[in-house]
CSV table of C-alpha atoms in Angstrom, one decimal:
chain,number,residue,atom,x,y,z
A,1,UNK,CA,58.0,45.2,10.0
A,2,UNK,CA,58.7,48.4,8.2
A,3,UNK,CA,56.3,51.3,8.1
A,4,UNK,CA,55.5,53.6,5.1
A,5,UNK,CA,53.1,56.4,4.5
A,6,UNK,CA,50.5,56.2,1.7
A,7,UNK,CA,48.3,58.9,0.3
A,8,UNK,CA,46.0,58.3,-2.7
A,9,UNK,CA,42.8,59.2,-4.2
A,10,UNK,CA,39.6,58.5,-2.4
A,11,UNK,CA,38.3,54.9,-2.3
A,12,UNK,CA,35.4,55.9,-4.6
A,13,UNK,CA,37.9,56.8,-7.3
A,14,UNK,CA,39.7,53.5,-7.3
A,15,UNK,CA,38.5,50.9,-4.9
A,16,UNK,CA,40.5,48.3,-6.7
A,17,UNK,CA,43.6,49.7,-5.0
A,18,UNK,CA,43.5,48.3,-1.5
A,19,UNK,CA,46.0,50.9,-0.3
A,20,UNK,CA,43.8,53.8,-1.2
A,21,UNK,CA,42.4,55.9,1.6
A,22,UNK,CA,40.9,59.3,1.9
A,23,UNK,CA,43.4,60.4,4.5
A,24,UNK,CA,47.0,59.9,5.5
A,25,UNK,CA,47.6,56.8,7.5
A,26,UNK,CA,50.4,54.4,8.4
A,27,UNK,CA,50.3,51.0,6.7
A,28,UNK,CA,52.4,47.9,7.6
A,29,UNK,CA,54.0,46.2,4.7
A,30,UNK,CA,56.4,43.5,3.7
A,31,UNK,CA,59.0,43.4,0.9
A,32,UNK,CA,58.4,40.9,-1.9
A,33,UNK,CA,60.3,40.2,-5.1
A,34,UNK,CA,59.3,39.3,-8.6
A,35,UNK,CA,61.2,39.2,-11.8
A,36,UNK,CA,61.2,43.0,-12.0
A,37,UNK,CA,62.6,43.5,-8.5
A,38,UNK,CA,61.5,44.3,-5.0
A,39,UNK,CA,58.1,45.8,-4.1
A,40,UNK,CA,56.2,46.8,-1.0
A,41,UNK,CA,53.1,44.8,-0.4
A,42,UNK,CA,50.5,45.3,2.5
A,43,UNK,CA,51.5,42.9,5.3
A,44,UNK,CA,48.0,41.6,5.9
A,45,UNK,CA,47.3,40.7,2.2
A,46,UNK,CA,47.7,37.3,0.7
A,47,UNK,CA,48.6,38.6,-2.7
A,48,UNK,CA,52.2,39.5,-3.7
A,49,UNK,CA,54.4,41.6,-5.9
A,50,UNK,CA,52.8,40.7,-9.2
A,51,UNK,CA,49.4,41.6,-8.0
A,52,UNK,CA,50.8,44.8,-6.4
A,53,UNK,CA,52.2,45.9,-9.7
A,54,UNK,CA,48.8,45.5,-11.4
A,55,UNK,CA,47.2,47.5,-8.5
A,56,UNK,CA,49.8,50.3,-9.2
A,57,UNK,CA,49.6,50.2,-13.0
A,58,UNK,CA,45.8,50.0,-13.4
A,59,UNK,CA,44.1,52.3,-10.8
A,60,UNK,CA,41.0,52.5,-12.9
A,61,UNK,CA,37.4,52.8,-12.0
A,62,UNK,CA,35.4,51.9,-8.9
A,63,UNK,CA,34.3,48.8,-7.1
A,64,UNK,CA,32.1,48.1,-10.2
A,65,UNK,CA,35.3,47.5,-12.2
A,66,UNK,CA,36.7,44.7,-10.1
A,67,UNK,CA,37.2,41.3,-11.7
A,68,UNK,CA,33.9,39.5,-11.0
A,69,UNK,CA,33.8,37.1,-8.0
A,70,UNK,CA,32.5,34.4,-10.3
A,71,UNK,CA,35.8,34.4,-12.2
A,72,UNK,CA,37.8,34.2,-9.0
A,73,UNK,CA,35.7,31.3,-7.8
A,74,UNK,CA,36.3,29.6,-11.2
A,75,UNK,CA,40.1,30.2,-10.8
A,76,UNK,CA,40.0,28.5,-7.5
A,77,UNK,CA,38.2,25.5,-9.0
A,78,UNK,CA,40.7,25.0,-11.8
A,79,UNK,CA,43.7,25.6,-9.5
A,80,UNK,CA,42.4,22.9,-7.2
A,81,UNK,CA,41.8,20.5,-10.1
A,82,UNK,CA,45.3,21.1,-11.4
A,83,UNK,CA,46.8,20.5,-8.0
A,84,UNK,CA,45.0,17.2,-7.6
A,85,UNK,CA,46.0,16.1,-11.1
A,86,UNK,CA,49.6,17.2,-10.6
A,87,UNK,CA,49.6,15.0,-7.5
A,88,UNK,CA,49.0,12.0,-9.8
A,89,UNK,CA,51.9,13.1,-11.8
A,90,UNK,CA,54.3,13.4,-8.9
A,91,UNK,CA,53.7,16.7,-7.1
A,92,UNK,CA,54.4,16.2,-3.4
A,93,UNK,CA,51.1,15.0,-1.9
A,94,UNK,CA,51.3,17.3,1.1
A,95,UNK,CA,51.8,20.4,-1.1
A,96,UNK,CA,49.1,19.3,-3.5
A,97,UNK,CA,46.6,18.7,-0.7
A,98,UNK,CA,47.5,22.0,0.9
A,99,UNK,CA,47.0,23.8,-2.4
A,100,UNK,CA,43.6,22.1,-2.7
A,101,UNK,CA,42.6,23.3,0.8
A,102,UNK,CA,43.7,26.8,0.1
A,103,UNK,CA,41.7,26.7,-3.2
A,104,UNK,CA,38.6,25.8,-1.1
A,105,UNK,CA,39.0,29.2,0.6
A,106,UNK,CA,39.1,30.9,-2.8
A,107,UNK,CA,36.1,28.8,-4.0
A,108,UNK,CA,34.1,29.7,-0.9
A,109,UNK,CA,34.5,33.4,-1.8
A,110,UNK,CA,35.7,34.4,1.7
A,111,UNK,CA,39.1,35.7,0.3
A,112,UNK,CA,37.6,37.7,-2.5
A,113,UNK,CA,36.9,41.1,-0.8
A,114,UNK,CA,40.4,41.5,0.8
A,115,UNK,CA,42.8,39.6,-1.5
A,116,UNK,CA,41.6,40.0,-5.1
A,117,UNK,CA,41.8,43.7,-5.7
A,118,UNK,CA,42.4,43.8,-9.5
A,119,UNK,CA,40.1,45.4,-12.1
A,120,UNK,CA,39.0,44.0,-15.4
A,121,UNK,CA,41.0,46.8,-17.1
A,122,UNK,CA,44.3,45.0,-17.1
A,123,UNK,CA,46.1,42.8,-19.6
A,124,UNK,CA,43.7,41.5,-22.2
A,125,UNK,CA,44.7,37.9,-21.4
A,126,UNK,CA,43.8,38.1,-17.7
A,127,UNK,CA,47.4,37.4,-16.8
A,128,UNK,CA,47.4,39.5,-13.7
A,129,UNK,CA,44.3,37.8,-12.3
A,130,UNK,CA,45.9,34.4,-12.8
A,131,UNK,CA,49.0,35.7,-11.0
A,132,UNK,CA,46.8,37.2,-8.3
A,133,UNK,CA,45.2,33.8,-7.8
A,134,UNK,CA,48.6,32.0,-7.7
A,135,UNK,CA,49.9,34.4,-5.1
A,136,UNK,CA,46.9,34.2,-2.9
A,137,UNK,CA,46.8,30.4,-3.0
A,138,UNK,CA,50.5,30.2,-2.4
A,139,UNK,CA,50.4,32.5,0.6
A,140,UNK,CA,47.3,30.8,2.0
A,141,UNK,CA,49.2,27.5,1.8
A,142,UNK,CA,52.2,29.1,3.6
A,143,UNK,CA,49.8,30.4,6.3
A,144,UNK,CA,48.3,26.9,6.7
A,145,UNK,CA,51.8,25.4,6.9
A,146,UNK,CA,53.1,28.0,9.4
A,147,UNK,CA,55.5,29.7,7.1
A,148,UNK,CA,56.3,33.3,6.3
A,149,UNK,CA,54.1,35.2,3.9
A,150,UNK,CA,55.8,36.2,0.7
A,151,UNK,CA,58.6,33.6,1.2
A,152,UNK,CA,57.2,31.4,-1.7
A,153,UNK,CA,58.3,28.5,0.5
A,154,UNK,CA,57.3,25.7,0.6
A,155,UNK,CA,54.6,26.5,-1.9
A,156,UNK,CA,55.7,28.6,-4.9
A,157,UNK,CA,53.0,30.5,-6.8
A,158,UNK,CA,54.4,29.7,-10.2
A,159,UNK,CA,56.2,26.4,-9.7
A,160,UNK,CA,53.5,24.7,-7.7
A,161,UNK,CA,50.2,26.5,-7.9
A,162,UNK,CA,50.6,27.3,-11.6
A,163,UNK,CA,52.2,24.0,-12.5
A,164,UNK,CA,51.3,22.8,-15.9
A,165,UNK,CA,49.4,26.0,-16.7
A,166,UNK,CA,49.7,29.4,-18.3
A,167,UNK,CA,47.5,32.5,-17.9
A,168,UNK,CA,46.7,32.0,-21.6
A,169,UNK,CA,44.8,28.7,-20.8
A,170,UNK,CA,43.7,29.3,-17.2
A,171,UNK,CA,41.8,32.5,-17.8
A,172,UNK,CA,39.7,31.3,-20.7
A,173,UNK,CA,39.0,28.2,-18.7
A,174,UNK,CA,37.8,30.3,-15.8
A,175,UNK,CA,35.7,32.3,-18.3
A,176,UNK,CA,34.0,29.1,-19.4
A,177,UNK,CA,33.5,27.7,-15.9
A,178,UNK,CA,32.1,31.0,-14.5
A,179,UNK,CA,29.7,31.7,-17.3
A,180,UNK,CA,28.5,28.1,-17.5
A,181,UNK,CA,27.8,28.1,-13.8
A,182,UNK,CA,26.0,31.4,-14.1
A,183,UNK,CA,23.8,30.2,-16.9
A,184,UNK,CA,22.9,27.0,-15.2
A,185,UNK,CA,22.4,28.4,-11.7
A,186,UNK,CA,20.7,31.8,-12.4
A,187,UNK,CA,19.9,32.6,-16.1
A,188,UNK,CA,18.1,29.5,-17.3
A,189,UNK,CA,16.1,29.0,-14.0
A,190,UNK,CA,15.0,32.6,-14.1
A,191,UNK,CA,13.9,32.4,-17.7
A,192,UNK,CA,12.1,29.1,-17.1
A,193,UNK,CA,10.2,30.7,-14.2
A,194,UNK,CA,9.1,33.6,-16.5
A,195,UNK,CA,8.1,31.2,-19.3
A,196,UNK,CA,6.0,29.0,-17.0
A,197,UNK,CA,4.3,32.1,-15.5
A,198,UNK,CA,3.4,33.4,-19.0
A,199,UNK,CA,2.2,30.0,-20.0
A,200,UNK,CA,0.0,29.8,-16.9
A,201,UNK,CA,-1.5,33.2,-17.8
A,202,UNK,CA,-2.1,32.0,-21.4
A,203,UNK,CA,-4.2,29.2,-20.0
A,204,UNK,CA,-5.9,31.4,-17.4
A,205,UNK,CA,-6.9,33.9,-20.1
A,206,UNK,CA,-7.8,31.4,-22.8
A,207,UNK,CA,-11.5,32.3,-23.0
A,208,UNK,CA,-11.2,36.1,-22.9
A,209,UNK,CA,-11.7,37.5,-26.4
A,210,UNK,CA,-10.1,40.9,-27.1
A,211,UNK,CA,-9.2,43.0,-30.1
A,212,UNK,CA,-5.8,42.5,-31.7
A,213,UNK,CA,-3.5,45.2,-32.7
A,214,UNK,CA,-1.0,45.5,-35.6
A,215,UNK,CA,1.0,48.7,-36.4
A,216,UNK,CA,-0.5,49.9,-33.1
A,217,UNK,CA,-3.8,50.0,-34.8
A,218,UNK,CA,-7.0,47.9,-34.3
A,219,UNK,CA,-6.9,44.5,-35.9
A,220,UNK,CA,-9.0,41.4,-35.8
A,221,UNK,CA,-9.8,39.6,-32.5
A,222,UNK,CA,-7.8,37.0,-30.6
A,223,UNK,CA,-7.9,35.8,-27.0
A,224,UNK,CA,-5.8,37.3,-24.3
A,225,UNK,CA,-4.6,33.7,-23.8
A,226,UNK,CA,-3.4,33.5,-27.4
A,227,UNK,CA,-1.6,36.8,-26.9
A,228,UNK,CA,0.2,35.5,-23.8
A,229,UNK,CA,1.0,32.2,-25.5
A,230,UNK,CA,3.1,34.2,-27.9
A,231,UNK,CA,5.1,35.6,-25.0
A,232,UNK,CA,5.6,32.1,-23.5
A,233,UNK,CA,6.8,30.8,-26.8
A,234,UNK,CA,9.3,33.6,-27.1
A,235,UNK,CA,10.8,32.6,-23.7
A,236,UNK,CA,10.8,28.9,-24.7
A,237,UNK,CA,12.8,29.7,-27.9
A,238,UNK,CA,15.1,31.9,-25.7
A,239,UNK,CA,15.7,29.1,-23.2
A,240,UNK,CA,16.6,26.7,-26.1
A,241,UNK,CA,19.0,29.2,-27.5
A,242,UNK,CA,20.8,29.7,-24.3
A,243,UNK,CA,21.0,26.0,-23.6
A,244,UNK,CA,22.4,25.5,-27.1
A,245,UNK,CA,25.5,27.5,-26.2
A,246,UNK,CA,26.4,25.3,-23.3
A,247,UNK,CA,28.2,22.4,-25.1
A,248,UNK,CA,30.9,24.8,-26.4
A,249,UNK,CA,31.2,26.4,-23.0
A,250,UNK,CA,31.9,23.0,-21.5
A,251,UNK,CA,35.1,22.7,-23.7
A,252,UNK,CA,38.0,24.0,-21.7
A,253,UNK,CA,41.3,25.5,-22.9
A,254,UNK,CA,43.2,24.2,-19.9
A,255,UNK,CA,46.2,22.2,-21.1
A,256,UNK,CA,47.0,24.4,-24.0
A,257,UNK,CA,49.4,26.5,-21.9
A,258,UNK,CA,51.0,29.5,-23.8
A,259,UNK,CA,50.0,29.1,-27.4
A,260,UNK,CA,47.9,25.9,-27.6
A,261,UNK,CA,50.8,23.4,-27.9
A,262,UNK,CA,50.6,22.2,-24.3
A,263,UNK,CA,54.2,23.0,-23.6
A,264,UNK,CA,55.3,22.1,-19.9
A,265,UNK,CA,52.3,19.8,-19.3
A,266,UNK,CA,52.1,16.0,-19.2
A,267,UNK,CA,50.3,13.8,-21.6
A,268,UNK,CA,46.8,13.4,-20.3
A,269,UNK,CA,46.9,16.4,-18.1
A,270,UNK,CA,44.3,18.3,-20.1
A,271,UNK,CA,41.8,15.5,-20.0
A,272,UNK,CA,42.3,14.7,-16.3
A,273,UNK,CA,42.1,18.4,-15.3
A,274,UNK,CA,38.8,18.8,-17.3
A,275,UNK,CA,37.4,15.7,-15.7
A,276,UNK,CA,38.4,16.9,-12.2
A,277,UNK,CA,36.7,20.3,-12.9
A,278,UNK,CA,33.6,18.4,-14.0
A,279,UNK,CA,33.7,16.5,-10.8
A,280,UNK,CA,34.1,19.6,-8.7
A,281,UNK,CA,31.3,21.6,-10.5
A,282,UNK,CA,28.8,18.9,-11.4
A,283,UNK,CA,28.9,20.1,-15.0
A,284,UNK,CA,30.0,18.1,-18.0
A,285,UNK,CA,33.3,19.9,-18.7
A,286,UNK,CA,35.7,18.3,-21.2
A,287,UNK,CA,39.0,19.3,-22.7
A,288,UNK,CA,38.7,21.4,-25.9
A,289,UNK,CA,39.4,19.4,-29.0
A,290,UNK,CA,41.6,22.2,-30.4
A,291,UNK,CA,43.5,24.3,-27.9
A,292,UNK,CA,44.7,26.7,-30.6
A,293,UNK,CA,41.1,27.8,-31.2
A,294,UNK,CA,40.4,27.8,-27.5
A,295,UNK,CA,43.2,30.3,-26.8
A,296,UNK,CA,43.1,32.4,-29.9
A,297,UNK,CA,39.4,32.9,-30.3
A,298,UNK,CA,36.4,33.5,-28.0
A,299,UNK,CA,33.6,32.9,-30.5
A,300,UNK,CA,31.8,30.8,-27.9
A,301,UNK,CA,31.5,33.8,-25.6
A,302,UNK,CA,30.1,35.9,-28.5
A,303,UNK,CA,27.7,33.1,-29.1
A,304,UNK,CA,26.6,33.0,-25.5
A,305,UNK,CA,26.2,36.8,-25.5
A,306,UNK,CA,24.3,36.6,-28.8
A,307,UNK,CA,21.8,34.2,-27.2
A,308,UNK,CA,21.4,36.5,-24.2
A,309,UNK,CA,20.9,39.4,-26.7
A,310,UNK,CA,18.1,37.5,-28.4
A,311,UNK,CA,16.3,37.0,-25.1
A,312,UNK,CA,16.9,40.6,-24.3
A,313,UNK,CA,14.9,41.5,-27.4
A,314,UNK,CA,12.2,39.1,-26.3
A,315,UNK,CA,11.8,40.5,-22.8
A,316,UNK,CA,11.9,44.1,-24.1
A,317,UNK,CA,9.0,43.3,-26.4
A,318,UNK,CA,7.1,41.4,-23.7
A,319,UNK,CA,7.5,44.0,-21.0
A,320,UNK,CA,6.6,46.8,-23.4
A,321,UNK,CA,3.5,45.0,-24.5
A,322,UNK,CA,2.4,44.5,-20.9
A,323,UNK,CA,2.9,48.0,-19.8
A,324,UNK,CA,1.0,49.3,-22.9
A,325,UNK,CA,-1.8,46.9,-22.3
A,326,UNK,CA,-2.0,48.1,-18.7
A,327,UNK,CA,-1.7,51.8,-19.6
A,328,UNK,CA,-4.3,54.0,-18.0
A,329,UNK,CA,-5.9,53.0,-15.7
A,330,UNK,CA,-8.7,55.1,-17.2
A,331,UNK,CA,-7.2,57.0,-20.2
A,332,UNK,CA,-5.2,54.3,-21.8
A,333,UNK,CA,-5.8,50.7,-23.0
A,334,UNK,CA,-6.3,49.3,-19.6
A,335,UNK,CA,-7.0,45.8,-20.8
A,336,UNK,CA,-4.9,44.2,-18.1
A,337,UNK,CA,-4.1,45.2,-14.5
A,338,UNK,CA,-0.6,45.0,-13.2
A,339,UNK,CA,0.2,44.6,-9.5
A,340,UNK,CA,0.5,47.9,-7.6
A,341,UNK,CA,3.9,47.5,-6.0
A,342,UNK,CA,4.8,51.0,-4.9
A,343,UNK,CA,3.7,54.6,-5.3
A,344,UNK,CA,4.5,56.0,-8.7
A,345,UNK,CA,4.9,59.7,-8.1
A,346,UNK,CA,6.2,62.1,-5.5
A,347,UNK,CA,3.7,64.7,-6.7
A,348,UNK,CA,0.7,62.9,-8.2
A,349,UNK,CA,-1.2,61.1,-5.4
A,350,UNK,CA,-2.4,57.6,-6.2
A,351,UNK,CA,-0.3,57.2,-9.3
A,352,UNK,CA,1.1,53.7,-9.8
A,353,UNK,CA,3.6,52.9,-12.6
A,354,UNK,CA,4.7,49.7,-14.4
A,355,UNK,CA,8.0,49.7,-12.6
A,356,UNK,CA,8.8,46.0,-13.1
A,357,UNK,CA,8.4,46.5,-16.9
A,358,UNK,CA,10.7,49.5,-16.8
A,359,UNK,CA,13.3,47.6,-14.8
A,360,UNK,CA,13.3,44.7,-17.3
A,361,UNK,CA,13.5,46.9,-20.3
A,362,UNK,CA,16.6,48.7,-18.8
A,363,UNK,CA,18.1,45.3,-18.2
A,364,UNK,CA,17.5,44.4,-21.8
A,365,UNK,CA,19.2,47.6,-22.9
A,366,UNK,CA,22.2,46.8,-20.8
A,367,UNK,CA,22.5,43.3,-22.2
A,368,UNK,CA,22.3,44.7,-25.7
A,369,UNK,CA,25.1,47.1,-24.9
A,370,UNK,CA,27.2,44.4,-23.3
A,371,UNK,CA,26.8,42.3,-26.5
A,372,UNK,CA,28.3,45.1,-28.5
A,373,UNK,CA,31.4,45.1,-26.3
A,374,UNK,CA,31.6,41.3,-26.3
A,375,UNK,CA,31.3,41.3,-30.1
A,376,UNK,CA,34.1,43.7,-30.5
A,377,UNK,CA,36.2,41.7,-28.0
A,378,UNK,CA,35.6,38.5,-29.9
A,379,UNK,CA,36.7,40.0,-33.1
A,380,UNK,CA,40.0,41.2,-31.7
A,381,UNK,CA,42.0,38.0,-31.2
A,382,UNK,CA,45.4,38.4,-32.7
A,383,UNK,CA,47.4,35.4,-33.9
A,384,UNK,CA,47.5,32.8,-31.0
A,385,UNK,CA,45.7,34.8,-28.3
A,386,UNK,CA,42.5,36.8,-27.8
A,387,UNK,CA,43.4,39.8,-25.7
A,388,UNK,CA,39.9,41.1,-24.7
A,389,UNK,CA,39.0,38.3,-22.3
A,390,UNK,CA,38.5,40.3,-19.1
A,391,UNK,CA,35.9,42.7,-20.5
A,392,UNK,CA,34.2,39.9,-22.4
A,393,UNK,CA,33.7,37.7,-19.4
A,394,UNK,CA,32.7,40.6,-17.1
A,395,UNK,CA,30.0,41.6,-19.6
A,396,UNK,CA,28.8,38.1,-20.2
A,397,UNK,CA,28.5,37.4,-16.5
A,398,UNK,CA,26.6,40.7,-15.9
A,399,UNK,CA,24.2,39.9,-18.8
A,400,UNK,CA,23.7,36.3,-17.5
A,401,UNK,CA,23.0,37.4,-13.9
A,402,UNK,CA,20.9,40.4,-14.9
A,403,UNK,CA,18.7,38.3,-17.2
A,404,UNK,CA,18.2,35.6,-14.7
A,405,UNK,CA,17.5,37.9,-11.8
A,406,UNK,CA,15.4,40.2,-14.0
A,407,UNK,CA,13.2,37.4,-15.2
A,408,UNK,CA,12.7,36.0,-11.7
A,409,UNK,CA,11.8,39.3,-10.2
A,410,UNK,CA,9.5,40.2,-13.2
A,411,UNK,CA,7.7,36.9,-12.7
A,412,UNK,CA,7.3,37.3,-8.9
A,413,UNK,CA,6.4,41.0,-8.8
A,414,UNK,CA,4.5,41.4,-12.1
A,415,UNK,CA,3.4,38.5,-14.3
A,416,UNK,CA,2.1,36.3,-11.5
A,417,UNK,CA,-0.3,39.0,-10.3
A,418,UNK,CA,-1.6,40.2,-13.7
A,419,UNK,CA,-5.4,40.4,-13.9
A,420,UNK,CA,-7.6,40.7,-17.0
A,421,UNK,CA,-9.9,43.8,-17.1
A,422,UNK,CA,-12.7,41.9,-18.8
A,423,UNK,CA,-15.2,44.8,-18.9
A,424,UNK,CA,-12.7,47.1,-20.6
A,425,UNK,CA,-11.6,44.3,-23.0
A,426,UNK,CA,-15.2,43.7,-24.1
A,427,UNK,CA,-16.0,47.4,-24.5
A,428,UNK,CA,-12.9,48.0,-26.8
A,429,UNK,CA,-13.6,44.9,-28.8
A,430,UNK,CA,-17.2,45.8,-29.5
A,431,UNK,CA,-16.1,49.3,-30.6
A,432,UNK,CA,-13.5,48.1,-33.0
A,433,UNK,CA,-14.1,48.6,-36.7
A,434,UNK,CA,-11.9,45.7,-37.6
A,435,UNK,CA,-14.6,43.2,-36.9
A,436,UNK,CA,-15.7,44.1,-40.4
A,437,UNK,CA,-13.0,41.7,-41.6
A,438,UNK,CA,-15.5,38.8,-40.9
A,439,UNK,CA,-17.7,40.2,-43.7
A,440,UNK,CA,-15.0,39.8,-46.4
A,441,UNK,CA,-16.1,36.3,-47.5
A,442,UNK,CA,-19.7,37.4,-47.7
A,443,UNK,CA,-19.7,40.8,-49.3
A,444,UNK,CA,-16.2,41.3,-50.5
A,445,UNK,CA,-13.3,43.6,-49.4
A,446,UNK,CA,-14.5,46.8,-51.1
A,447,UNK,CA,-18.0,46.8,-49.5
A,448,UNK,CA,-16.6,45.8,-46.2
A,449,UNK,CA,-14.1,48.7,-46.4
A,450,UNK,CA,-16.9,51.1,-47.3
A,451,UNK,CA,-18.8,50.1,-44.1
A,452,UNK,CA,-15.7,50.6,-41.9
A,453,UNK,CA,-14.7,53.9,-43.4
A,454,UNK,CA,-18.3,55.3,-43.2
A,455,UNK,CA,-18.7,54.1,-39.7
A,456,UNK,CA,-15.5,55.7,-38.6
A,457,UNK,CA,-16.3,59.0,-40.4
A,458,UNK,CA,-19.8,59.3,-39.0
A,459,UNK,CA,-19.0,57.8,-35.6
A,460,UNK,CA,-21.5,55.0,-36.0
A,461,UNK,CA,-21.3,51.3,-35.4
A,462,UNK,CA,-20.6,48.7,-38.0
A,463,UNK,CA,-24.0,47.2,-37.8
A,464,UNK,CA,-25.9,50.5,-38.0
A,465,UNK,CA,-23.7,51.6,-40.9
A,466,UNK,CA,-24.2,48.4,-42.8
A,467,UNK,CA,-27.9,48.7,-42.5
A,468,UNK,CA,-27.9,52.3,-43.5
A,469,UNK,CA,-25.9,51.5,-46.6
A,470,UNK,CA,-28.4,48.7,-47.3
A,471,UNK,CA,-25.6,46.2,-47.8
A,472,UNK,CA,-27.0,43.5,-45.6
A,473,UNK,CA,-29.8,42.8,-43.1
A,474,UNK,CA,-29.5,42.9,-39.3
A,475,UNK,CA,-29.9,39.1,-39.2
A,476,UNK,CA,-27.1,38.6,-41.7
A,477,UNK,CA,-24.8,40.9,-39.7
A,478,UNK,CA,-25.5,39.1,-36.4
A,479,UNK,CA,-24.8,35.8,-38.1
A,480,UNK,CA,-21.6,36.8,-39.8
A,481,UNK,CA,-19.9,39.0,-37.3
A,482,UNK,CA,-19.2,36.9,-34.2
A,483,UNK,CA,-15.8,37.5,-32.5
A,484,UNK,CA,-15.8,34.0,-31.1
A,485,UNK,CA,-15.8,32.6,-34.7
A,486,UNK,CA,-12.8,34.8,-35.7
A,487,UNK,CA,-10.1,33.2,-33.5
A,488,UNK,CA,-8.7,30.7,-36.0
A,489,UNK,CA,-9.2,29.0,-39.4
A,490,UNK,CA,-12.6,27.5,-40.2
């Protein structure tokens, strides 16, 4: 082993570079070669020269900028699938099985922290991450077989691990696998949990009549249950939208290789590889019907992000409504009571804030921002290849996980514990001037408006004002103005 001395910026400045330290230190290394020549690589790392060049060329950001773990797991899945299919086409069985075993270590995630240092701010095709995966799998195979790290013997990163593949079809495939898994495992279950909780509250509050509001102003009555049913329906539509994006996500670019023609693959490779990925993931992946579209465009990722963006709008509205309805507790609306999860102020004793609502609205804002970046990325495919893939998949995965986790937490820590403040609801409803709307069919709009305006100007009630103006009798008012009769069509 040789020794060399490294000094770099602090880890916080670029945690993607695994050589970075805040002090001088000695580091063991090995010499590896790629097509551009020799390079020093840390001796204890499974990656090689191609990964090292990316580490050197893109020392950007912090740990937050690393290629998401979900993408690396997806790369492991597709590399394993390809190895098993290549075995059918004649790849040495021992090598293929060893590659599959090494890929299991990638899929488990245990190699991620130490051996996948690259950031998303690299080539727009994700080429370096594909090479990083090839090198790690190759060297893990060499470890298993008792060889010398970096020797590329007996398992070569390009000739064996990458056989029948190109970065241009593997990375978009990993995008689809990782996002599809995220939506199925986290996003949709979280949304369904929130939808079910809101629907449960709609049923619980079905008999509680309250005043409605439009333009932030008093309107006619509805039930608190009807109000919550609207929120539940928003989530139902959102779930349907997200699920509708899955069929396109299940179509994989693998087999298109460099430009979509499938150069250097065997007939049937694309179909067999997609079927193997479906078997490994339990999701219905198939080969994309047109590989040129699958490589050159990422419209499906924009579609996924668009669906998540719609749901972000929904949860922004729902969480804002709930915190406004709970405002107070004495000087606001105060119609509902949110769970008191933690103290709300370091200076105001006893203050409790709607923190879960605030968390979910910030998540919604982040998803909306991510959608802008994904939209720009999707619009920037040039000729046969989209070159914004890393940032698109990183943002899509963040949106998917944030939405799923946010909905789940919001359900558990807020919605499930919401209570109706019946006394306050009844008081506000009785004070509302918009109950006058019930008089329209009986006395006409103009007379009803006169009653409301006069009552507001003089601080009186609708009933007392109507009697004062001699528009109706007390018996007529009591017969016509009944909130329970104002909840739907007659």
